[in-house]
CSV table of C-alpha atoms and ligand atoms in Angstrom, one decimal:
chain,number,residue,atom,x,y,z
A,405,UNK,CA,35.9,30.1,-28.6
A,406,UNK,CA,34.7,26.7,-27.0
A,407,UNK,CA,37.5,24.5,-25.7
A,408,UNK,CA,38.2,21.0,-27.4
A,409,UNK,CA,38.7,18.2,-26.0
A,410,UNK,CA,40.0,14.8,-27.0
A,411,UNK,CA,39.2,11.6,-25.7
A,412,UNK,CA,40.6,8.1,-26.2
A,413,UNK,CA,38.4,5.3,-25.2
A,414,UNK,CA,35.1,7.6,-26.2
A,415,UNK,CA,32.9,4.4,-27.1
A,416,UNK,CA,33.8,2.8,-23.5
A,417,UNK,CA,31.4,3.1,-20.3
A,418,UNK,CA,33.4,6.3,-18.9
A,419,UNK,CA,33.8,8.1,-22.3
A,420,UNK,CA,30.2,8.0,-23.2
A,421,UNK,CA,29.8,9.7,-20.1
A,422,UNK,CA,32.3,12.4,-20.4
A,423,UNK,CA,31.4,13.2,-23.7
A,424,UNK,CA,27.7,14.2,-22.2
A,425,UNK,CA,29.4,15.7,-19.7
A,426,UNK,CA,32.2,18.0,-21.8
A,427,UNK,CA,29.3,18.7,-24.4
A,428,UNK,CA,26.8,19.9,-21.9
A,429,UNK,CA,29.7,22.5,-20.8
A,430,UNK,CA,30.0,23.7,-24.2
A,431,UNK,CA,33.3,21.8,-25.4
A,432,UNK,CA,33.9,20.5,-29.0
A,433,UNK,CA,34.6,17.1,-28.3
A,434,UNK,CA,37.1,14.7,-30.5
A,435,UNK,CA,36.8,11.1,-29.7
A,436,UNK,CA,39.2,8.2,-30.7
A,437,UNK,CA,37.3,5.3,-32.2
A,438,UNK,CA,38.9,2.2,-33.4
A,439,UNK,CA,38.1,0.4,-36.8
A,440,UNK,CA,36.0,-2.6,-36.5
A,441,UNK,CA,34.1,-5.0,-39.0
A,442,UNK,CA,31.1,-3.9,-37.2
A,443,UNK,CA,30.1,-0.1,-35.9
A,444,UNK,CA,30.7,-0.5,-32.1
A,445,UNK,CA,29.1,2.8,-31.1
A,446,UNK,CA,26.1,1.8,-28.8
A,447,UNK,CA,26.9,4.0,-25.9
A,448,UNK,CA,27.4,7.5,-27.6
A,449,UNK,CA,24.7,6.7,-30.8
A,450,UNK,CA,22.1,8.9,-28.9
A,451,UNK,CA,24.3,11.7,-29.0
A,452,UNK,CA,23.2,13.9,-31.6
A,453,UNK,CA,25.8,17.1,-31.4
A,454,UNK,CA,27.5,19.0,-34.1
A,455,UNK,CA,30.2,19.4,-31.6
A,456,UNK,CA,31.1,15.7,-31.5
A,457,UNK,CA,33.6,14.6,-33.8
A,458,UNK,CA,35.0,10.9,-33.9
A,459,UNK,CA,38.3,9.9,-35.8
A,460,UNK,CA,39.8,6.6,-36.4
A,461,UNK,CA,43.1,5.6,-34.6
A,462,UNK,CA,44.5,3.6,-32.4
A,463,UNK,CA,46.7,3.6,-29.0
A,464,UNK,CA,49.1,1.3,-30.4
A,465,UNK,CA,49.6,3.1,-33.7
A,466,UNK,CA,51.5,6.1,-32.8
A,467,UNK,CA,51.4,7.8,-36.1
A,468,UNK,CA,47.5,7.9,-35.6
A,469,UNK,CA,48.0,9.7,-32.3
A,470,UNK,CA,50.7,12.1,-33.5
A,471,UNK,CA,48.6,13.1,-36.4
A,472,UNK,CA,45.1,13.7,-34.6
A,473,UNK,CA,46.9,15.6,-31.8
A,474,UNK,CA,48.4,18.0,-34.3
A,475,UNK,CA,45.0,18.2,-36.5
A,476,UNK,CA,42.8,18.6,-33.4
A,477,UNK,CA,45.1,20.9,-31.1
A,478,UNK,CA,42.8,20.0,-28.5
A,479,UNK,CA,43.1,22.2,-24.8
A,480,UNK,CA,42.5,19.0,-22.7
A,481,UNK,CA,43.3,15.3,-23.5
A,482,UNK,CA,41.4,12.6,-21.7
A,483,UNK,CA,43.5,9.0,-22.2
A,484,UNK,CA,40.6,6.6,-21.3
A,485,UNK,CA,41.3,4.0,-23.7
A,486,UNK,CA,42.2,0.5,-22.6
A,487,UNK,CA,42.0,-3.1,-22.4
A,488,UNK,CA,40.5,-2.7,-19.2
A,489,UNK,CA,39.6,-6.2,-18.3
A,490,UNK,CA,41.7,-7.5,-15.6
A,491,UNK,CA,41.2,-11.4,-16.4
A,492,UNK,CA,41.8,-10.9,-20.1
A,493,UNK,CA,45.0,-9.0,-19.3
A,494,UNK,CA,46.6,-12.7,-18.2
A,495,UNK,CA,45.4,-14.0,-21.8
A,496,UNK,CA,46.2,-11.0,-23.7
A,497,UNK,CA,49.5,-9.2,-21.6
A,498,UNK,CA,51.4,-8.1,-24.4
A,499,UNK,CA,48.7,-6.5,-26.0
A,500,UNK,CA,47.6,-4.9,-22.9
A,501,UNK,CA,50.9,-3.7,-22.1
A,502,UNK,CA,51.0,-2.0,-25.7
A,503,UNK,CA,47.5,-0.1,-25.2
A,504,UNK,CA,47.5,0.5,-21.5
A,505,UNK,CA,50.9,1.1,-20.8
A,506,UNK,CA,52.9,2.3,-24.0
A,507,UNK,CA,50.1,4.0,-25.3
A,508,UNK,CA,49.8,6.4,-22.8
A,509,UNK,CA,53.4,6.9,-23.7
A,510,UNK,CA,52.7,7.5,-27.4
A,511,UNK,CA,49.8,10.1,-26.7
A,512,UNK,CA,52.2,12.0,-24.3
A,513,UNK,CA,54.9,12.1,-27.1
A,514,UNK,CA,52.5,13.2,-29.5
A,515,UNK,CA,51.2,15.9,-27.1
A,516,UNK,CA,55.2,16.8,-26.8
A,517,UNK,CA,55.9,16.9,-30.2
A,518,UNK,CA,53.1,18.9,-31.2
A,519,UNK,CA,54.5,21.6,-28.7
A,520,UNK,CA,51.0,21.8,-27.2
A,521,UNK,CA,50.0,23.7,-24.1
A,522,UNK,CA,47.4,21.2,-23.2
A,523,UNK,CA,46.0,19.4,-20.1
A,524,UNK,CA,46.2,15.8,-20.0
A,525,UNK,CA,44.2,13.0,-17.8
A,526,UNK,CA,45.5,9.9,-17.3
A,527,UNK,CA,42.9,6.8,-16.5
A,528,UNK,CA,45.1,5.4,-13.4
A,529,UNK,CA,43.5,2.5,-11.2
A,530,UNK,CA,43.1,1.4,-7.9
A,531,UNK,CA,44.7,-2.1,-9.5
A,532,UNK,CA,47.9,-0.4,-9.3
A,533,UNK,CA,47.6,-0.9,-5.3
A,534,UNK,CA,46.8,-4.4,-5.6
A,535,UNK,CA,48.4,-6.4,-2.9
A,536,UNK,CA,48.7,-3.1,-0.7
A,537,UNK,CA,46.1,-3.5,1.8
A,538,UNK,CA,42.7,-0.9,2.4
A,539,UNK,CA,42.4,2.0,3.0
A,540,UNK,CA,44.7,3.1,-0.3
A,541,UNK,CA,45.2,6.6,-0.8
A,542,UNK,CA,47.9,8.4,-3.2
A,543,UNK,CA,50.9,7.8,-0.8
A,544,UNK,CA,49.9,3.8,-0.4
A,545,UNK,CA,52.7,1.9,-2.0
A,546,UNK,CA,51.9,0.1,-5.4
A,547,UNK,CA,51.9,-3.6,-5.9
A,548,UNK,CA,50.3,-4.7,-8.9
A,549,UNK,CA,48.9,-8.3,-9.6
A,550,UNK,CA,48.2,-8.4,-13.3
A,551,UNK,CA,49.6,-7.4,-16.4
A,552,UNK,CA,46.5,-4.9,-16.8
A,553,UNK,CA,48.0,-3.3,-13.1
A,554,UNK,CA,51.7,-3.3,-14.0
A,555,UNK,CA,50.7,-1.8,-17.6
A,556,UNK,CA,48.6,0.9,-16.0
A,557,UNK,CA,51.4,1.3,-13.3
A,558,UNK,CA,53.8,2.2,-16.2
A,559,UNK,CA,51.5,4.7,-17.6
A,560,UNK,CA,50.9,6.4,-14.2
A,561,UNK,CA,54.5,6.6,-13.3
A,562,UNK,CA,55.1,8.0,-17.2
A,563,UNK,CA,52.5,10.6,-16.5
A,564,UNK,CA,54.4,11.5,-13.3
A,565,UNK,CA,57.7,12.1,-15.4
A,566,UNK,CA,56.2,13.8,-18.1
A,567,UNK,CA,54.7,16.5,-15.8
A,568,UNK,CA,58.0,16.9,-13.9
A,569,UNK,CA,60.4,16.5,-17.0
A,570,UNK,CA,58.5,18.7,-19.3
A,571,UNK,CA,56.4,20.8,-17.2
A,572,UNK,CA,53.2,19.1,-18.9
A,573,UNK,CA,49.7,19.8,-17.0
A,574,UNK,CA,49.4,16.1,-16.4
A,575,UNK,CA,47.2,14.4,-14.0
A,576,UNK,CA,46.3,10.9,-12.9
A,577,UNK,CA,43.0,10.2,-11.6
A,578,UNK,CA,43.6,6.9,-9.2
A,579,UNK,CA,40.0,5.6,-9.6
A,580,UNK,CA,38.4,2.7,-7.7
A,581,UNK,CA,35.7,0.6,-9.6
A,582,UNK,CA,33.0,2.6,-10.9
A,583,UNK,CA,29.8,1.3,-12.7
A,584,UNK,CA,26.7,2.1,-14.5
A,585,UNK,CA,23.9,0.5,-16.9
A,586,UNK,CA,26.3,1.4,-19.7
A,587,UNK,CA,29.3,-1.1,-17.8
A,588,UNK,CA,30.6,-3.8,-20.3
A,589,UNK,CA,28.8,-7.1,-19.6
A,590,UNK,CA,32.1,-9.3,-18.6
A,591,UNK,CA,32.5,-7.1,-15.4
A,592,UNK,CA,31.1,-8.5,-12.4
A,593,UNK,CA,28.6,-6.1,-11.5
A,594,UNK,CA,27.3,-6.0,-15.1
A,595,UNK,CA,27.1,-9.5,-15.5
A,596,UNK,CA,25.2,-10.0,-12.0
A,597,UNK,CA,23.0,-7.5,-12.8
A,598,UNK,CA,22.3,-8.7,-16.3
A,599,UNK,CA,21.6,-12.3,-15.0
A,600,UNK,CA,19.3,-11.1,-12.5
A,601,UNK,CA,17.2,-9.5,-15.2
A,602,UNK,CA,17.3,-12.6,-17.3
A,603,UNK,CA,16.4,-14.8,-14.3
A,604,UNK,CA,13.4,-12.5,-13.3
A,605,UNK,CA,12.3,-12.5,-16.9
A,606,UNK,CA,12.5,-16.5,-17.3
A,607,UNK,CA,14.9,-16.3,-20.0
A,608,UNK,CA,17.7,-18.2,-17.6
A,609,UNK,CA,18.0,-20.2,-14.5
A,610,UNK,CA,21.6,-19.6,-13.0
A,611,UNK,CA,24.4,-17.4,-12.9
A,612,UNK,CA,27.9,-18.6,-12.6
A,613,UNK,CA,30.7,-16.7,-10.9
A,614,UNK,CA,34.5,-17.1,-9.5
A,615,UNK,CA,35.8,-15.5,-6.3
A,616,UNK,CA,32.8,-14.4,-4.0
A,617,UNK,CA,35.0,-13.1,-1.4
A,618,UNK,CA,37.2,-10.2,-2.9
A,619,UNK,CA,36.3,-6.8,-1.5
A,620,UNK,CA,35.7,-3.9,-3.9
A,621,UNK,CA,34.6,-0.1,-3.5
A,622,UNK,CA,32.1,0.1,-6.2
A,623,UNK,CA,30.7,3.6,-6.9
A,624,UNK,CA,28.6,5.3,-10.0
A,625,UNK,CA,30.4,6.3,-13.2
A,626,UNK,CA,28.6,9.5,-14.2
A,627,UNK,CA,30.0,11.0,-10.6
A,628,UNK,CA,33.6,9.9,-11.5
A,629,UNK,CA,34.0,11.7,-14.7
A,630,UNK,CA,33.0,14.9,-13.3
A,631,UNK,CA,36.1,14.1,-10.5
A,632,UNK,CA,38.0,13.8,-14.0
A,633,UNK,CA,37.0,17.2,-15.2
A,634,UNK,CA,37.8,18.6,-12.1
A,635,UNK,CA,41.3,17.6,-11.9
A,636,UNK,CA,41.9,19.3,-15.2
A,637,UNK,CA,40.4,22.3,-14.1
A,638,UNK,CA,42.3,22.8,-10.9
A,639,UNK,CA,45.4,25.5,-10.7
A,640,UNK,CA,47.8,22.6,-10.2
A,641,UNK,CA,48.4,19.1,-11.9
A,642,UNK,CA,48.2,16.3,-9.2
A,643,UNK,CA,47.3,12.7,-8.8
A,644,UNK,CA,44.0,11.8,-6.9
A,645,UNK,CA,41.9,8.9,-5.6
A,646,UNK,CA,38.2,8.6,-6.4
A,647,UNK,CA,36.5,6.5,-4.4
A,648,UNK,CA,33.2,6.0,-2.1
A,649,UNK,CA,35.4,4.8,0.7
A,650,UNK,CA,32.8,1.8,1.4
A,651,UNK,CA,33.8,-1.8,0.7
A,652,UNK,CA,31.6,-4.9,-0.4
A,653,UNK,CA,32.3,-8.3,-1.2
A,654,UNK,CA,31.2,-9.8,-4.1
A,655,UNK,CA,29.1,-11.9,-2.5
A,656,UNK,CA,27.3,-8.9,-0.9
A,657,UNK,CA,27.0,-7.2,-4.1
A,658,UNK,CA,25.2,-10.3,-5.6
A,659,UNK,CA,23.0,-10.7,-2.4
A,660,UNK,CA,21.7,-7.2,-2.7
A,661,UNK,CA,21.2,-7.4,-6.6
A,662,UNK,CA,19.4,-10.6,-6.2
A,663,UNK,CA,17.3,-9.3,-3.2
A,664,UNK,CA,16.3,-6.0,-5.1
A,665,UNK,CA,14.4,-7.9,-7.6
A,666,UNK,CA,13.1,-10.2,-4.7
A,667,UNK,CA,15.2,-13.5,-5.2
A,668,UNK,CA,17.5,-15.5,-3.0
A,669,UNK,CA,21.0,-15.1,-5.0
A,670,UNK,CA,22.1,-19.0,-3.4
A,671,UNK,CA,19.4,-20.4,-5.0
A,672,UNK,CA,20.7,-19.2,-8.6
A,673,UNK,CA,24.5,-18.9,-8.2
A,674,UNK,CA,26.9,-21.5,-8.8
A,675,UNK,CA,30.9,-21.4,-8.6
A,676,UNK,CA,32.7,-21.7,-11.8
A,677,UNK,CA,36.9,-21.7,-11.5
A,678,UNK,CA,37.2,-20.3,-14.9
A,679,UNK,CA,36.7,-16.8,-13.6
A,680,UNK,CA,39.3,-17.0,-11.1
A,681,UNK,CA,42.3,-15.2,-11.8
A,682,UNK,CA,46.1,-16.4,-11.5
A,683,UNK,CA,46.7,-13.7,-9.0
A,684,UNK,CA,43.4,-11.9,-7.3
A,685,UNK,CA,43.4,-8.4,-5.8
A,686,UNK,CA,41.7,-9.3,-2.2
A,687,UNK,CA,40.5,-6.0,-0.9
A,688,UNK,CA,40.5,-2.3,-2.4
A,689,UNK,CA,38.6,0.3,-0.3
A,690,UNK,CA,40.0,3.9,-1.3
A,691,UNK,CA,40.3,7.2,0.7
A,692,UNK,CA,39.4,10.0,-1.4
A,693,UNK,CA,39.9,12.8,1.2
A,694,UNK,CA,42.2,14.8,-0.6
A,695,UNK,CA,39.7,14.9,-3.6
A,696,UNK,CA,36.9,16.0,-1.2
A,697,UNK,CA,39.2,18.8,0.4
A,698,UNK,CA,40.8,19.9,-3.1
A,699,UNK,CA,38.3,19.2,-5.7
A,700,UNK,CA,35.2,19.2,-3.7
A,701,UNK,CA,34.6,15.8,-5.2
A,702,UNK,CA,32.6,13.2,-3.2
A,703,UNK,CA,30.7,10.0,-4.6
A,704,UNK,CA,26.9,10.1,-3.7
A,705,UNK,CA,26.0,6.9,-4.6
A,706,UNK,CA,27.0,3.5,-2.8
A,707,UNK,CA,27.4,0.0,-4.1
A,708,UNK,CA,23.6,-0.9,-2.7
A,709,UNK,CA,22.1,1.9,-4.4
A,710,UNK,CA,24.0,0.9,-7.4
A,711,UNK,CA,23.0,-2.6,-7.3
A,712,UNK,CA,19.4,-1.4,-7.3
A,713,UNK,CA,19.7,0.9,-10.1
A,714,UNK,CA,21.5,-1.5,-12.4
A,715,UNK,CA,18.9,-4.3,-11.7
A,716,UNK,CA,16.1,-1.9,-12.8
A,717,UNK,CA,17.9,-0.9,-15.9
A,718,UNK,CA,18.6,-4.2,-17.2
A,719,UNK,CA,15.2,-5.6,-16.4
A,720,UNK,CA,13.7,-2.7,-18.4
A,721,UNK,CA,16.4,-3.1,-21.1
A,722,UNK,CA,15.7,-6.5,-21.4
A,723,UNK,CA,12.0,-6.7,-21.5
A,724,UNK,CA,12.1,-4.1,-24.4
A,725,UNK,CA,14.3,-6.8,-26.1
A,726,UNK,CA,12.3,-9.7,-25.5
A,727,UNK,CA,9.0,-8.3,-26.7
A,728,UNK,CA,11.0,-6.7,-29.7
B,856,LIG,P1,35.9,0.3,-21.2
B,856,LIG,O1,34.3,0.5,-20.9
B,856,LIG,O2,36.1,-1.1,-21.3
B,856,LIG,O3,36.2,1.0,-22.4
B,856,LIG,C1,37.5,1.1,-23.2
B,856,LIG,C2,37.7,2.2,-24.0
B,856,LIG,O4,39.0,2.0,-24.6
B,856,LIG,C3,36.7,1.4,-25.2
B,856,LIG,O5,36.2,3.1,-26.0
B,856,LIG,C4,37.7,0.9,-26.3
B,856,LIG,O6,37.3,0.8,-27.6
B,856,LIG,C5,39.1,1.9,-26.1
B,856,LIG,N1,40.2,1.2,-26.5
B,856,LIG,C6,40.4,-0.3,-26.3
B,856,LIG,N2,41.7,-0.8,-26.9
B,856,LIG,C7,41.9,0.2,-27.4
B,856,LIG,C8,43.1,1.1,-28.3
B,856,LIG,N3,44.1,-0.1,-28.5
B,856,LIG,N4,43.1,2.1,-28.6
B,856,LIG,C9,41.8,2.8,-28.6
B,856,LIG,N5,41.2,2.6,-27.8
B,856,LIG,C10,41.0,1.5,-27.5
B,856,LIG,O7,36.3,1.3,-20.0
B,856,LIG,P2,35.6,1.9,-18.7
B,856,LIG,O8,35.3,1.4,-17.9
B,856,LIG,O9,34.9,3.3,-19.7
B,856,LIG,O10,37.0,2.9,-18.3
B,856,LIG,C11,38.0,3.9,-18.7
B,856,LIG,C12,39.2,3.9,-18.3
B,856,LIG,O11,39.5,3.7,-17.1
B,856,LIG,C13,40.1,2.4,-19.2
B,856,LIG,O12,41.4,3.2,-18.9
B,856,LIG,C14,40.2,2.0,-17.8
B,856,LIG,O13,41.2,0.7,-17.3
B,856,LIG,C15,40.2,2.9,-16.6
B,856,LIG,N6,39.2,2.4,-15.3
B,856,LIG,C16,38.4,1.9,-15.1
B,856,LIG,C17,37.7,1.6,-14.0
B,856,LIG,C18,36.5,1.4,-13.8
B,856,LIG,O14,36.0,0.6,-12.7
B,856,LIG,N7,35.5,1.7,-14.9
B,856,LIG,C19,38.6,1.8,-12.4
B,856,LIG,C20,39.9,2.3,-12.8
B,856,LIG,C21,40.5,2.9,-14.2
B,856,LIG,P3,36.0,-0.3,-28.1
B,856,LIG,O15,34.5,0.1,-27.8
B,856,LIG,O16,36.6,-0.3,-29.7
B,856,LIG,O17,36.6,-1.8,-27.5
B,857,LIG,O1,34.3,-6.4,-12.2
B,857,LIG,P1,35.7,-7.0,-12.1
B,857,LIG,O2,36.1,-7.6,-13.4
B,857,LIG,O3,36.4,-5.9,-11.8
B,857,LIG,P2,38.3,-5.4,-11.5
B,857,LIG,O4,39.1,-6.9,-11.6
B,857,LIG,O5,37.9,-5.2,-9.7
B,857,LIG,O6,38.6,-4.5,-12.3
B,857,LIG,C1,37.9,-3.1,-12.7
B,857,LIG,O7,38.2,-2.2,-12.0
B,857,LIG,C2,39.6,-2.0,-11.7
B,857,LIG,C3,39.6,-0.6,-10.6
B,857,LIG,O8,40.0,-1.4,-9.7
B,857,LIG,C4,39.6,-1.1,-12.9
B,857,LIG,F1,40.9,-0.6,-13.4
B,857,LIG,C5,39.4,-2.3,-14.4
B,857,LIG,O9,39.5,-1.7,-15.4
B,857,LIG,C6,38.2,-2.8,-13.9
B,857,LIG,O10,37.0,-1.8,-14.4
B,857,LIG,O11,36.0,-8.1,-11.0
B,857,LIG,C7,35.5,-7.4,-9.6
B,857,LIG,C8,35.8,-8.7,-8.6
B,857,LIG,C9,37.0,-9.6,-8.8
B,857,LIG,O12,37.8,-9.9,-7.5
B,857,LIG,C10,37.0,-10.9,-10.0
B,857,LIG,O13,37.6,-11.9,-9.4
B,857,LIG,O14,34.8,-10.0,-8.8
B,857,LIG,C11,35.3,-11.1,-8.9
B,857,LIG,N1,34.6,-12.2,-9.7
B,857,LIG,C12,33.9,-13.0,-9.4
B,857,LIG,N2,33.1,-13.4,-10.2
B,857,LIG,C13,34.4,-11.5,-11.1
B,857,LIG,C14,33.4,-12.7,-11.4
B,857,LIG,N3,34.8,-10.8,-12.0
B,857,LIG,C15,34.3,-11.0,-13.5
B,857,LIG,N4,34.4,-10.4,-14.2
B,857,LIG,N5,33.6,-12.2,-13.5
B,857,LIG,C16,33.0,-13.3,-12.8
B,857,LIG,O15,32.7,-14.1,-13.2
């Protein structure tokens, strides 16, 4: 019998790659989608499989979660759904807390109420480390610097608590930034690579950014969803950092992306205060030794290669759009 997986956030960057991975492994995949006035499934539209099933629901709506978990009876649950933009979390703190924080509690309670013997993955984040200096690992103190980081920290601890209190196989993947051509357009890497593509193709002549000094550890999303899956296949539930171990400033990423297209970034990038956050996370660089030793997981793609592959993908996609 095929294993059944239930994924929240299936229409997002990670959800789409995880769906491809699980279908290739023979899973039946059930995904939670939000109702919207227009269909928003661009990242999974290309998947044509009788084993993919989509269900309406929302992490802020506990009844929908209870009903779906009861109906699907999944063997594995991946909670990837979130209001995942740090800057937006300062503008929508309560909604972010409900989706990213209490949303995890609602899902865990739905699993508990159904009495299921299933495995649960929580999408935790390096943003929980916030002001704690790098390198950050599983034992580093948490010090979130945004409503997003604080909401995710609640979800992280409630996952640990359900593991200890109810013996649930619940794990938290503490993932550092991971990107791809499917990354949302308002995150730094994709904003930059889309901007480079538009400049190369003559569709615009400048790019406005905020803080260029922040340091991030950027990896490649398809490799990180493989790490999520490995966490749920291990004998014991535990928490793991996934990261490349290499830090880059925003400025370095911008320089690499423009250079790959043969451009000098300083001629195109201007500073815009509106992209600053009330509190910034200055530096995130992860130590993923535990995932390497216990799960055999290692990031293969670093930020320079990532900048190249994302610029190439955006130039190709935008030229197709401009020709259409
Ligand atoms: P993403 O592209 O922003 O996708 C977020 C997903 O969550 C989308 O499918 C979105 O649906 C869904 N969602 C938003 N609000 C929801 C709600 N109220 N109820 C149900 N679903 C909702 O995020 P991602 O980059 O794939 O990240 C996946 C998860 O990992 C997130 O929890 C994120 O916080 C976490 N994380 C990401 C990174 C990273 O660098 N990418 C690092 C650490 C942790 P719509 O398509 O309808 O908007
Ligand atoms: O791409 P970002 O918005 O990602 P951020 O804030 O690091 O959060 C991402 O990674 C987290 C894991 O650490 C995830 F949990 C979270 O869901 C999300 O995926 O910003 C990266 C850096 C920040 O320091 C920001 O201040 O880039 C800086 N930045 C400078 N100019 C900008 C911009 N960020 C954005 N989004 N847009 C700008 O114009």
